[in-house]
CSV table of C-alpha atoms in Angstrom, one decimal:
chain,number,residue,atom,x,y,z
Y,26,UNK,CA,99.7,85.9,118.3
Y,27,UNK,CA,102.5,85.9,116.3
Y,28,UNK,CA,105.7,86.7,114.6
Y,29,UNK,CA,109.4,86.1,115.0
Y,30,UNK,CA,111.8,87.4,112.9
Y,31,UNK,CA,109.0,87.8,110.7
Y,32,UNK,CA,110.8,87.5,107.6
Y,33,UNK,CA,112.7,84.3,106.9
Y,34,UNK,CA,113.7,84.1,103.4
Y,35,UNK,CA,114.1,80.2,102.3
Y,36,UNK,CA,117.3,78.8,101.4
Y,37,UNK,CA,117.1,79.1,97.8
Y,38,UNK,CA,115.4,82.8,97.0
Y,39,UNK,CA,117.9,84.5,99.6
Y,40,UNK,CA,118.2,88.3,99.9
Y,41,UNK,CA,116.1,90.1,97.3
Y,42,UNK,CA,118.8,92.0,95.2
Y,43,UNK,CA,117.2,96.1,94.6
Y,44,UNK,CA,119.8,96.6,92.1
Y,45,UNK,CA,118.7,93.9,89.8
Y,46,UNK,CA,116.3,96.4,87.8
Y,47,UNK,CA,116.5,98.2,84.5
Y,48,UNK,CA,117.8,101.9,84.9
Y,49,UNK,CA,114.8,103.7,85.1
Y,50,UNK,CA,113.2,101.6,87.5
Y,51,UNK,CA,116.0,101.8,89.7
Y,52,UNK,CA,115.9,105.5,89.7
Y,53,UNK,CA,111.9,105.3,90.6
Y,54,UNK,CA,112.9,102.6,93.1
Y,55,UNK,CA,115.6,104.9,94.9
Y,56,UNK,CA,112.7,107.7,95.2
Y,57,UNK,CA,110.5,105.3,96.3
Y,58,UNK,CA,113.1,104.2,99.5
Y,59,UNK,CA,113.2,107.6,100.2
Y,60,UNK,CA,109.5,108.1,100.7
Y,61,UNK,CA,109.2,105.0,102.6
Y,62,UNK,CA,112.0,105.4,104.7
Y,63,UNK,CA,110.7,108.9,105.5
Y,64,UNK,CA,107.6,107.7,106.7
Y,65,UNK,CA,105.3,108.3,103.9
Y,66,UNK,CA,102.5,105.5,103.6
Y,67,UNK,CA,102.5,103.0,100.7
Y,68,UNK,CA,99.0,102.0,100.0
Y,69,UNK,CA,97.8,99.0,97.5
Y,70,UNK,CA,97.8,100.1,94.1
Y,71,UNK,CA,100.6,102.6,94.6
Y,72,UNK,CA,103.6,101.8,92.5
Y,73,UNK,CA,106.1,100.1,94.5
Y,74,UNK,CA,109.9,98.5,94.0
Y,75,UNK,CA,109.5,94.4,92.8
Y,76,UNK,CA,111.7,93.4,96.0
Y,77,UNK,CA,109.5,95.7,98.3
Y,78,UNK,CA,106.3,93.9,97.2
Y,79,UNK,CA,108.1,90.6,97.7
Y,80,UNK,CA,109.6,91.3,101.2
Y,81,UNK,CA,106.3,92.6,102.2
Y,82,UNK,CA,104.0,89.4,101.0
Y,83,UNK,CA,106.7,86.8,102.3
Y,84,UNK,CA,106.5,88.6,105.8
Y,85,UNK,CA,102.7,89.3,106.1
Y,86,UNK,CA,102.2,85.6,104.8
Y,87,UNK,CA,104.7,84.3,107.4
Y,88,UNK,CA,102.6,86.3,110.0
Y,89,UNK,CA,99.2,85.0,108.7
Y,90,UNK,CA,100.4,81.7,108.9
Y,91,UNK,CA,101.8,81.8,112.2
Y,92,UNK,CA,98.5,83.1,113.6
Y,93,UNK,CA,96.1,80.1,112.1
Y,94,UNK,CA,99.4,77.4,113.1
Y,95,UNK,CA,99.0,79.1,116.5
Y,96,UNK,CA,95.4,78.2,116.9
Y,97,UNK,CA,96.8,74.5,117.0
Y,98,UNK,CA,98.7,74.5,120.8
Y,99,UNK,CA,95.7,76.1,122.2
Y,100,UNK,CA,92.9,74.3,120.3
Y,101,UNK,CA,94.1,70.8,122.3
Y,102,UNK,CA,92.9,72.6,125.7
Y,103,UNK,CA,89.7,73.5,124.6
Y,104,UNK,CA,88.0,70.4,125.9
Y,105,UNK,CA,90.6,70.5,129.0
Y,106,UNK,CA,90.4,73.9,130.6
Y,107,UNK,CA,89.4,73.7,134.2
Y,108,UNK,CA,86.6,75.4,134.3
Y,109,UNK,CA,83.8,76.9,132.3
Y,110,UNK,CA,85.3,80.8,132.5
Y,111,UNK,CA,88.7,79.4,131.3
Y,112,UNK,CA,87.0,77.6,128.4
Y,113,UNK,CA,85.2,80.4,127.3
Y,114,UNK,CA,88.4,82.9,127.9
Y,115,UNK,CA,90.4,80.1,125.5
Y,116,UNK,CA,87.6,80.0,123.0
Y,117,UNK,CA,87.4,83.4,122.4
Y,118,UNK,CA,91.3,83.8,122.5
Y,119,UNK,CA,91.1,81.6,119.4
Y,120,UNK,CA,88.6,82.6,117.8
Y,121,UNK,CA,90.4,86.0,117.6
Y,122,UNK,CA,93.9,84.3,116.3
Y,123,UNK,CA,91.8,82.9,113.3
Y,124,UNK,CA,90.5,86.7,113.1
Y,125,UNK,CA,94.1,87.7,112.9
Y,126,UNK,CA,94.8,85.3,110.7
Y,127,UNK,CA,92.3,86.8,108.3
Y,128,UNK,CA,93.3,90.4,108.6
Y,129,UNK,CA,96.7,89.2,107.6
Y,130,UNK,CA,95.7,87.3,104.4
Y,131,UNK,CA,93.5,90.1,103.3
Y,132,UNK,CA,96.6,92.3,103.6
Y,133,UNK,CA,98.7,89.9,102.0
Y,134,UNK,CA,96.2,89.7,99.3
Y,135,UNK,CA,96.3,93.1,98.6
Y,136,UNK,CA,100.1,92.8,97.2
Y,137,UNK,CA,98.8,90.4,94.2
Y,138,UNK,CA,99.1,87.1,95.5
Y,139,UNK,CA,95.5,84.8,95.8
Y,140,UNK,CA,94.7,83.5,99.3
Y,141,UNK,CA,94.7,79.7,97.9
Y,142,UNK,CA,98.2,80.5,96.8
Y,143,UNK,CA,99.1,81.2,100.7
Y,144,UNK,CA,97.5,78.7,101.6
Y,145,UNK,CA,98.6,76.2,99.5
Y,146,UNK,CA,102.7,77.1,100.5
Y,147,UNK,CA,101.6,76.8,103.9
Y,148,UNK,CA,100.0,73.2,103.6
Y,149,UNK,CA,102.7,72.0,101.4
Y,150,UNK,CA,105.2,72.9,104.0
Y,151,UNK,CA,107.5,75.6,102.0
Y,152,UNK,CA,105.9,78.5,103.9
Y,153,UNK,CA,107.6,79.5,107.2
Y,154,UNK,CA,105.7,80.1,110.3
Y,155,UNK,CA,106.9,81.5,113.8
Y,156,UNK,CA,109.0,78.8,115.3
Y,157,UNK,CA,107.1,78.8,118.6
Y,158,UNK,CA,104.2,77.0,117.7
Y,159,UNK,CA,106.2,73.9,117.0
Y,160,UNK,CA,106.4,73.3,120.7
Y,161,UNK,CA,103.8,71.1,122.4
Y,162,UNK,CA,101.7,72.7,125.0
Y,163,UNK,CA,101.9,70.0,127.9
Y,164,UNK,CA,99.8,71.3,130.6
Y,165,UNK,CA,97.3,73.8,131.6
Y,166,UNK,CA,99.7,75.8,132.8
Y,167,UNK,CA,101.4,76.3,129.3
Y,168,UNK,CA,98.3,77.8,128.0
Y,169,UNK,CA,98.8,81.1,130.8
Y,170,UNK,CA,102.4,81.3,129.9
Y,171,UNK,CA,101.4,81.3,126.0
Y,172,UNK,CA,99.4,84.2,126.7
Y,173,UNK,CA,101.7,86.1,129.0
Y,174,UNK,CA,105.0,85.2,127.6
Y,175,UNK,CA,104.4,84.2,124.1
Y,176,UNK,CA,101.7,86.9,123.1
Y,177,UNK,CA,103.4,89.2,125.5
Y,178,UNK,CA,106.3,88.6,123.2
Y,179,UNK,CA,104.4,88.9,120.0
Y,180,UNK,CA,103.0,92.2,121.1
Y,181,UNK,CA,106.5,93.8,121.7
Y,182,UNK,CA,107.3,93.0,117.8
Y,183,UNK,CA,104.0,93.8,116.8
Y,184,UNK,CA,103.5,97.3,118.1
Y,185,UNK,CA,106.2,98.9,116.1
Y,186,UNK,CA,104.2,97.2,112.9
Y,187,UNK,CA,101.3,99.3,113.6
Y,188,UNK,CA,103.7,102.1,112.0
Y,189,UNK,CA,104.7,100.1,109.1
Y,190,UNK,CA,105.1,101.7,105.7
Y,191,UNK,CA,102.5,99.5,104.1
Y,192,UNK,CA,99.2,100.8,104.8
Y,193,UNK,CA,97.0,97.9,104.6
Y,194,UNK,CA,99.6,96.1,107.2
Y,195,UNK,CA,99.9,98.7,109.7
Y,196,UNK,CA,95.9,98.8,109.8
Y,197,UNK,CA,95.7,95.3,110.3
Y,198,UNK,CA,98.3,95.3,112.8
Y,199,UNK,CA,96.4,98.2,114.7
Y,200,UNK,CA,93.5,96.2,114.7
Y,201,UNK,CA,95.2,92.9,116.1
Y,202,UNK,CA,97.2,94.8,118.8
Y,203,UNK,CA,94.2,96.0,120.2
Y,204,UNK,CA,93.1,92.4,120.6
Y,205,UNK,CA,96.2,91.0,121.8
Y,206,UNK,CA,96.3,92.8,125.0
Y,207,UNK,CA,93.3,90.6,126.3
Y,208,UNK,CA,95.5,87.5,125.1
Y,209,UNK,CA,98.2,88.6,127.5
Y,210,UNK,CA,96.3,89.6,130.6
Y,211,UNK,CA,94.0,86.9,130.2
Y,212,UNK,CA,97.4,84.6,130.6
Y,213,UNK,CA,98.8,86.4,133.4
Y,214,UNK,CA,95.2,86.0,135.2
Y,215,UNK,CA,95.1,82.4,134.7
Y,216,UNK,CA,99.1,82.3,136.1
Y,217,UNK,CA,98.3,84.2,139.0
Y,218,UNK,CA,95.4,82.1,140.0
Y,219,UNK,CA,97.4,78.8,139.7
Y,220,UNK,CA,100.7,80.5,141.7
Y,221,UNK,CA,97.6,81.3,144.7
Y,222,UNK,CA,97.0,77.5,144.7
Y,223,UNK,CA,98.4,74.2,145.9
Y,224,UNK,CA,102.0,73.8,145.8
Y,225,UNK,CA,101.8,71.1,142.9
Y,226,UNK,CA,100.3,73.9,140.9
Y,227,UNK,CA,102.9,76.5,141.5
Y,228,UNK,CA,105.5,73.7,140.4
Y,229,UNK,CA,103.3,73.7,137.3
Y,230,UNK,CA,103.8,77.1,136.3
Y,231,UNK,CA,107.4,77.3,137.4
Y,232,UNK,CA,107.8,74.3,134.7
Y,233,UNK,CA,106.0,75.6,132.3
Y,234,UNK,CA,107.8,79.0,132.3
Y,235,UNK,CA,111.2,76.9,132.6
Y,236,UNK,CA,110.1,75.4,129.0
Y,237,UNK,CA,108.9,78.8,127.1
Y,238,UNK,CA,111.2,80.7,128.2
Y,239,UNK,CA,114.2,80.3,125.7
Y,240,UNK,CA,112.0,79.5,122.7
Y,241,UNK,CA,110.1,82.9,123.4
Y,242,UNK,CA,113.5,84.8,123.1
Y,243,UNK,CA,113.9,83.1,119.9
Y,244,UNK,CA,110.6,84.5,118.7
Y,245,UNK,CA,112.5,87.8,118.3
Y,246,UNK,CA,114.8,86.1,115.3
Y,247,UNK,CA,118.3,86.1,115.1
Y,248,UNK,CA,121.0,88.9,116.3
Y,249,UNK,CA,121.1,92.0,114.3
Y,250,UNK,CA,124.4,91.3,113.2
Y,251,UNK,CA,123.1,88.1,111.6
Y,252,UNK,CA,119.7,89.4,110.4
Y,253,UNK,CA,120.2,89.5,106.8
Y,254,UNK,CA,117.0,91.3,105.6
Y,255,UNK,CA,116.9,93.7,108.8
Y,256,UNK,CA,118.8,96.4,106.6
Y,257,UNK,CA,116.4,96.5,103.8
Y,258,UNK,CA,113.3,96.3,106.0
Y,259,UNK,CA,114.6,99.2,108.2
Y,260,UNK,CA,115.3,101.1,105.0
Y,261,UNK,CA,111.8,100.6,103.5
Y,262,UNK,CA,110.0,101.6,106.9
Y,263,UNK,CA,108.9,97.8,107.5
Y,264,UNK,CA,111.0,97.0,110.7
Y,265,UNK,CA,111.2,100.1,113.3
Y,266,UNK,CA,113.0,98.6,115.9
Y,267,UNK,CA,115.8,96.1,115.7
Y,268,UNK,CA,115.3,92.3,116.8
Y,269,UNK,CA,118.1,92.8,119.9
Y,270,UNK,CA,116.4,95.6,120.6
Y,271,UNK,CA,112.9,94.3,120.9
Y,272,UNK,CA,114.6,91.3,122.9
Y,273,UNK,CA,116.2,93.4,125.3
Y,274,UNK,CA,112.7,95.3,126.2
Y,275,UNK,CA,110.9,92.4,126.5
Y,276,UNK,CA,113.4,90.9,129.0
Y,277,UNK,CA,113.0,94.0,131.0
Y,278,UNK,CA,109.5,93.7,130.9
Y,279,UNK,CA,108.9,90.3,131.7
Y,280,UNK,CA,111.2,90.5,134.7
Y,281,UNK,CA,109.5,92.9,136.2
Y,282,UNK,CA,105.9,90.7,135.4
Y,283,UNK,CA,108.1,87.4,136.8
Y,284,UNK,CA,108.3,89.2,140.4
Y,285,UNK,CA,104.8,89.7,140.7
Y,286,UNK,CA,104.0,86.6,139.8
Y,287,UNK,CA,106.6,84.6,142.0
Y,288,UNK,CA,108.3,82.5,139.4
Y,289,UNK,CA,112.1,82.6,137.9
Y,290,UNK,CA,113.6,82.3,134.5
Y,291,UNK,CA,116.2,79.3,133.6
Y,292,UNK,CA,119.0,81.6,133.1
Y,293,UNK,CA,121.6,81.7,135.6
Y,294,UNK,CA,123.1,84.8,133.6
Y,295,UNK,CA,120.2,87.0,134.0
Y,296,UNK,CA,120.6,89.9,136.0
Y,297,UNK,CA,120.5,93.9,136.6
Y,298,UNK,CA,123.3,95.9,134.6
Y,299,UNK,CA,123.1,99.3,136.6
Y,300,UNK,CA,125.6,100.5,133.4
Y,301,UNK,CA,123.4,99.5,131.0
Y,302,UNK,CA,120.0,100.3,132.5
Y,303,UNK,CA,119.0,97.0,131.2
Y,304,UNK,CA,118.9,93.4,132.2
Y,305,UNK,CA,121.7,91.2,131.1
Y,306,UNK,CA,120.6,87.6,130.0
Y,307,UNK,CA,122.8,84.2,128.8
Y,308,UNK,CA,123.4,83.0,125.4
Y,309,UNK,CA,120.6,81.8,123.0
Y,310,UNK,CA,121.0,78.5,121.6
Y,311,UNK,CA,120.6,79.2,117.8
Y,312,UNK,CA,121.1,75.5,116.7
Y,313,UNK,CA,117.9,75.0,118.4
Y,314,UNK,CA,116.3,77.9,116.5
Y,315,UNK,CA,117.0,77.0,112.9
Y,316,UNK,CA,116.3,73.2,113.8
Y,317,UNK,CA,112.9,74.0,114.5
Y,318,UNK,CA,112.5,77.2,112.1
Y,319,UNK,CA,113.8,74.1,109.4
Y,320,UNK,CA,111.2,71.8,110.3
Y,321,UNK,CA,112.9,69.8,113.0
Y,322,UNK,CA,111.2,70.9,116.3
Y,323,UNK,CA,109.2,68.7,118.4
Y,324,UNK,CA,106.0,69.6,116.8
Y,325,UNK,CA,106.6,70.8,113.0
Y,326,UNK,CA,105.1,67.8,111.4
Y,327,UNK,CA,102.2,67.2,114.0
Y,328,UNK,CA,101.3,71.0,113.4
Y,329,UNK,CA,101.4,70.9,109.9
Y,330,UNK,CA,99.2,67.5,109.6
Y,331,UNK,CA,96.5,69.2,111.6
Y,332,UNK,CA,96.6,72.1,109.8
Y,333,UNK,CA,96.1,69.8,106.4
Y,334,UNK,CA,93.3,67.8,107.8
Y,335,UNK,CA,91.4,71.0,109.1
Y,336,UNK,CA,91.4,72.4,105.7
Y,337,UNK,CA,90.6,68.7,104.2
Y,338,UNK,CA,87.7,68.4,106.8
Y,339,UNK,CA,86.2,71.5,106.0
Y,340,UNK,CA,85.9,70.8,102.5
Y,341,UNK,CA,82.3,69.5,102.5
Y,342,UNK,CA,81.5,72.9,104.2
Y,343,UNK,CA,83.1,75.1,101.7
Y,344,UNK,CA,81.6,72.8,99.1
Y,345,UNK,CA,78.0,73.0,100.1
Y,346,UNK,CA,78.4,77.0,100.3
Y,347,UNK,CA,79.7,77.2,97.0
Y,348,UNK,CA,76.8,75.3,95.7
Y,349,UNK,CA,74.0,77.4,97.7
Y,350,UNK,CA,75.5,80.3,96.2
Y,351,UNK,CA,75.6,79.0,92.8
Y,352,UNK,CA,71.7,77.8,93.2
Y,353,UNK,CA,70.4,81.4,94.5
Y,354,UNK,CA,71.9,84.0,92.8
Y,355,UNK,CA,72.4,87.3,94.4
Y,356,UNK,CA,69.3,88.9,96.2
Y,357,UNK,CA,68.7,92.5,95.6
Y,358,UNK,CA,68.9,93.5,98.8
Y,359,UNK,CA,69.4,97.6,99.6
Y,360,UNK,CA,71.9,98.9,101.9
Y,361,UNK,CA,70.4,100.0,105.0
X,25,UNK,CA,94.5,69.1,98.1
X,26,UNK,CA,91.3,70.9,97.6
X,27,UNK,CA,91.2,74.3,96.2
X,28,UNK,CA,88.3,77.0,97.0
X,29,UNK,CA,88.1,78.0,93.5
X,30,UNK,CA,88.9,81.6,94.6
X,31,UNK,CA,85.5,82.8,96.1
X,32,UNK,CA,84.8,86.6,95.4
X,33,UNK,CA,86.4,89.2,97.5
X,34,UNK,CA,84.2,91.2,99.7
X,35,UNK,CA,85.1,94.7,101.1
X,36,UNK,CA,83.4,95.2,104.6
X,37,UNK,CA,82.3,98.7,105.7
X,38,UNK,CA,81.4,99.1,109.8
X,39,UNK,CA,78.8,101.4,111.2
X,40,UNK,CA,80.4,101.5,114.6
X,41,UNK,CA,77.4,103.2,116.5
X,42,UNK,CA,73.9,104.7,115.3
X,43,UNK,CA,74.7,108.2,113.5
X,44,UNK,CA,77.9,107.9,112.4
X,45,UNK,CA,79.5,107.0,108.5
X,46,UNK,CA,79.9,103.5,107.7
X,47,UNK,CA,83.8,103.0,107.1
X,48,UNK,CA,85.8,100.5,105.2
X,49,UNK,CA,87.2,97.8,108.0
X,50,UNK,CA,88.5,95.2,105.9
X,51,UNK,CA,88.0,92.2,103.7
X,52,UNK,CA,87.2,88.9,103.3
X,53,UNK,CA,86.2,86.1,101.1
X,54,UNK,CA,82.6,84.3,100.5
X,55,UNK,CA,80.7,82.6,97.9
X,56,UNK,CA,77.7,85.4,98.2
X,57,UNK,CA,76.7,88.1,99.9
X,58,UNK,CA,74.8,86.6,102.6
X,59,UNK,CA,77.7,84.6,103.7
X,60,UNK,CA,79.7,87.7,103.4
X,61,UNK,CA,77.7,89.5,105.8
X,62,UNK,CA,77.6,86.3,108.7
X,63,UNK,CA,81.7,86.1,108.2
X,64,UNK,CA,82.1,90.0,108.7
X,65,UNK,CA,80.2,89.8,111.6
X,66,UNK,CA,82.0,87.1,113.2
X,67,UNK,CA,85.8,88.4,112.0
X,68,UNK,CA,84.9,92.5,112.5
X,69,UNK,CA,82.6,92.9,115.4
X,70,UNK,CA,83.7,90.3,117.8
X,71,UNK,CA,83.6,93.1,120.4
X,72,UNK,CA,80.7,95.4,119.5
X,73,UNK,CA,82.6,97.3,117.2
X,74,UNK,CA,79.5,97.7,114.7
X,75,UNK,CA,76.0,98.0,114.2
X,76,UNK,CA,75.8,97.9,110.8
X,77,UNK,CA,77.3,96.4,108.0
X,78,UNK,CA,78.1,96.6,104.1
X,79,UNK,CA,79.6,93.8,102.3
X,80,UNK,CA,80.3,95.0,98.4
X,81,UNK,CA,82.1,92.7,96.3
X,82,UNK,CA,85.4,94.4,95.4
X,83,UNK,CA,85.5,93.7,91.6
X,84,UNK,CA,82.6,96.2,91.5
X,85,UNK,CA,84.3,99.0,93.0
X,86,UNK,CA,85.5,101.8,90.4
X,87,UNK,CA,88.8,103.4,92.1
X,88,UNK,CA,90.6,106.1,91.0
X,89,UNK,CA,94.1,105.4,89.5
X,90,UNK,CA,97.1,106.2,92.3
X,91,UNK,CA,99.4,107.3,89.1
X,92,UNK,CA,96.8,109.9,88.2
X,93,UNK,CA,96.4,111.1,91.6
X,94,UNK,CA,98.4,114.8,90.8
X,95,UNK,CA,96.2,115.5,87.7
X,96,UNK,CA,93.2,114.2,88.9
X,97,UNK,CA,93.0,115.8,92.0
X,98,UNK,CA,94.9,119.3,90.6
X,99,UNK,CA,92.1,121.2,89.8
X,100,UNK,CA,90.9,121.5,93.2
X,101,UNK,CA,94.5,122.7,94.3
X,102,UNK,CA,94.5,126.5,93.6
X,103,UNK,CA,91.0,127.1,94.8
X,104,UNK,CA,91.9,128.7,98.1
X,105,UNK,CA,89.0,130.7,98.0
X,106,UNK,CA,86.7,127.8,98.9
X,107,UNK,CA,88.3,127.9,102.6
X,108,UNK,CA,86.8,130.1,105.1
X,109,UNK,CA,90.3,131.0,106.4
X,110,UNK,CA,90.6,132.8,102.6
X,111,UNK,CA,88.7,135.6,104.2
X,112,UNK,CA,90.0,138.3,106.7
X,113,UNK,CA,87.5,140.0,108.4
X,114,UNK,CA,87.2,142.8,110.7
X,115,UNK,CA,87.7,141.3,114.6
X,116,UNK,CA,84.5,142.1,115.4
X,117,UNK,CA,82.9,139.7,112.6
X,118,UNK,CA,85.7,137.2,112.9
X,119,UNK,CA,83.9,134.5,114.0
X,120,UNK,CA,81.6,133.9,111.3
C-alpha cells in the first residue's frame, strides 16, 4: 500500500544541504548528480553523495513503515469480514503488505542502516509513515474503499518509483506494483458487490467514500510549490513526477471509476475542465494534513501502540528462533 | 524495547521454473538457514513465483569492488574478435 510525499523531513534536520561537502567531494557529487539525473542506475556499493544516501534512507524507511502500519487498519476487519471469501482475500492482502514492508526495509538496509535501527525509530514515534493510516476503518465498506482509493493512490505514486535512480529501491517497487494491482481490484470488486445490495449497503459505501476522499488526496503530499524536498529528489532521479501531477492523474482516474460504481465524491468544486483536459477540484485542508503527520490524527496513538504491542508480543518467537539456531549449528545441506 | 540482536542477512535466489537459472530476488534476516528458507518461501513465492530457493548468508558473498569496475573489467574491452560479428563472411555462408 503505501506512500505519500514519501519524504517528509523531521523539523530538526530540514532539507539536506548538498554543498556542505569538501571540494573534491563536491566535484564528485556534481558528476553523480548528472549521472543519476540522466537515468543511470546507482547500485548499493557505488559511491553516492551523503545527502542522496540520507534522502533515500528516509524515504525508503518511511515507505516501509507505511506498509507495516498499513496492515493495522485492515487487520481490525479480519474476524469481521462478511464471508470466508472476503476473509481469505483480506488475509492475502495484509500478508502482501507485510512482504512489501520487508522488500523496502531490505532496500533501505543496502544503504547502511540496520533493521533494528529502523524499527526502533518507528516504535519510538520518531519515524514518519503515511498520514492515511491514522484514519479509522469504521465499517466493512472502509476496507473496500481502502483497496480502491488508498491503494489506487498508492499505485499512482509508486509506478514512477519503479524507474527511480536507486536500483534496490526500483526493483522492490517493481515487485510491489505487480502485487498492488490485486489490492485495488479486490477493493473495487467488494464495493461493486455492496452497491448491488440494499440501500443501507449503498449508503455505507457512500459514507466510507465521503470520509476517505480528502485524506486520500493528501497522500500525494504538499503542493509542488510547498514541497521542499522535491527539487533535489527530481534532480537525483528519485522523483519522476510532481505531487500535483500525480494527484491530478489520480482524480481523473477516480472520477471515471466512481461513475461505474455509482458513488460521488464530497467536493462541490469537482468538475470537468475542458480547457485543461482534467477535472478541477476544491482546496485541500493542509492544516489537517500536517496535524495528522505530526501525530495528532484520529488514530496515531492507537496505531503506534498496536505496532509496539505486536513487536513485544512476538519477542518470545524471536527468542525461541535464536535459541534454536544457537543449539543447532548450520547443517551442511547441498543446494539443489 | 527488546532488540532482535541483528539476525544475519540472507540473500535469496529463486528458480522461477524448472529449466531456468536461479536469480537473485531479495534478502531477509533469519537466525539460521532453515528459517531463512521458510521465510523466503513465505515472502518471495506467495504467487507461485518459484520452484526452488537458495539462501546464502550475505557475509559469505565475495563481490567485485564497484570502485574498481573500470580496471577490473578492462581486459575484456578490446577483444572484439571474441564476438561472432567481428567476422565478415561471404553472403552464402553468413548465417554461420
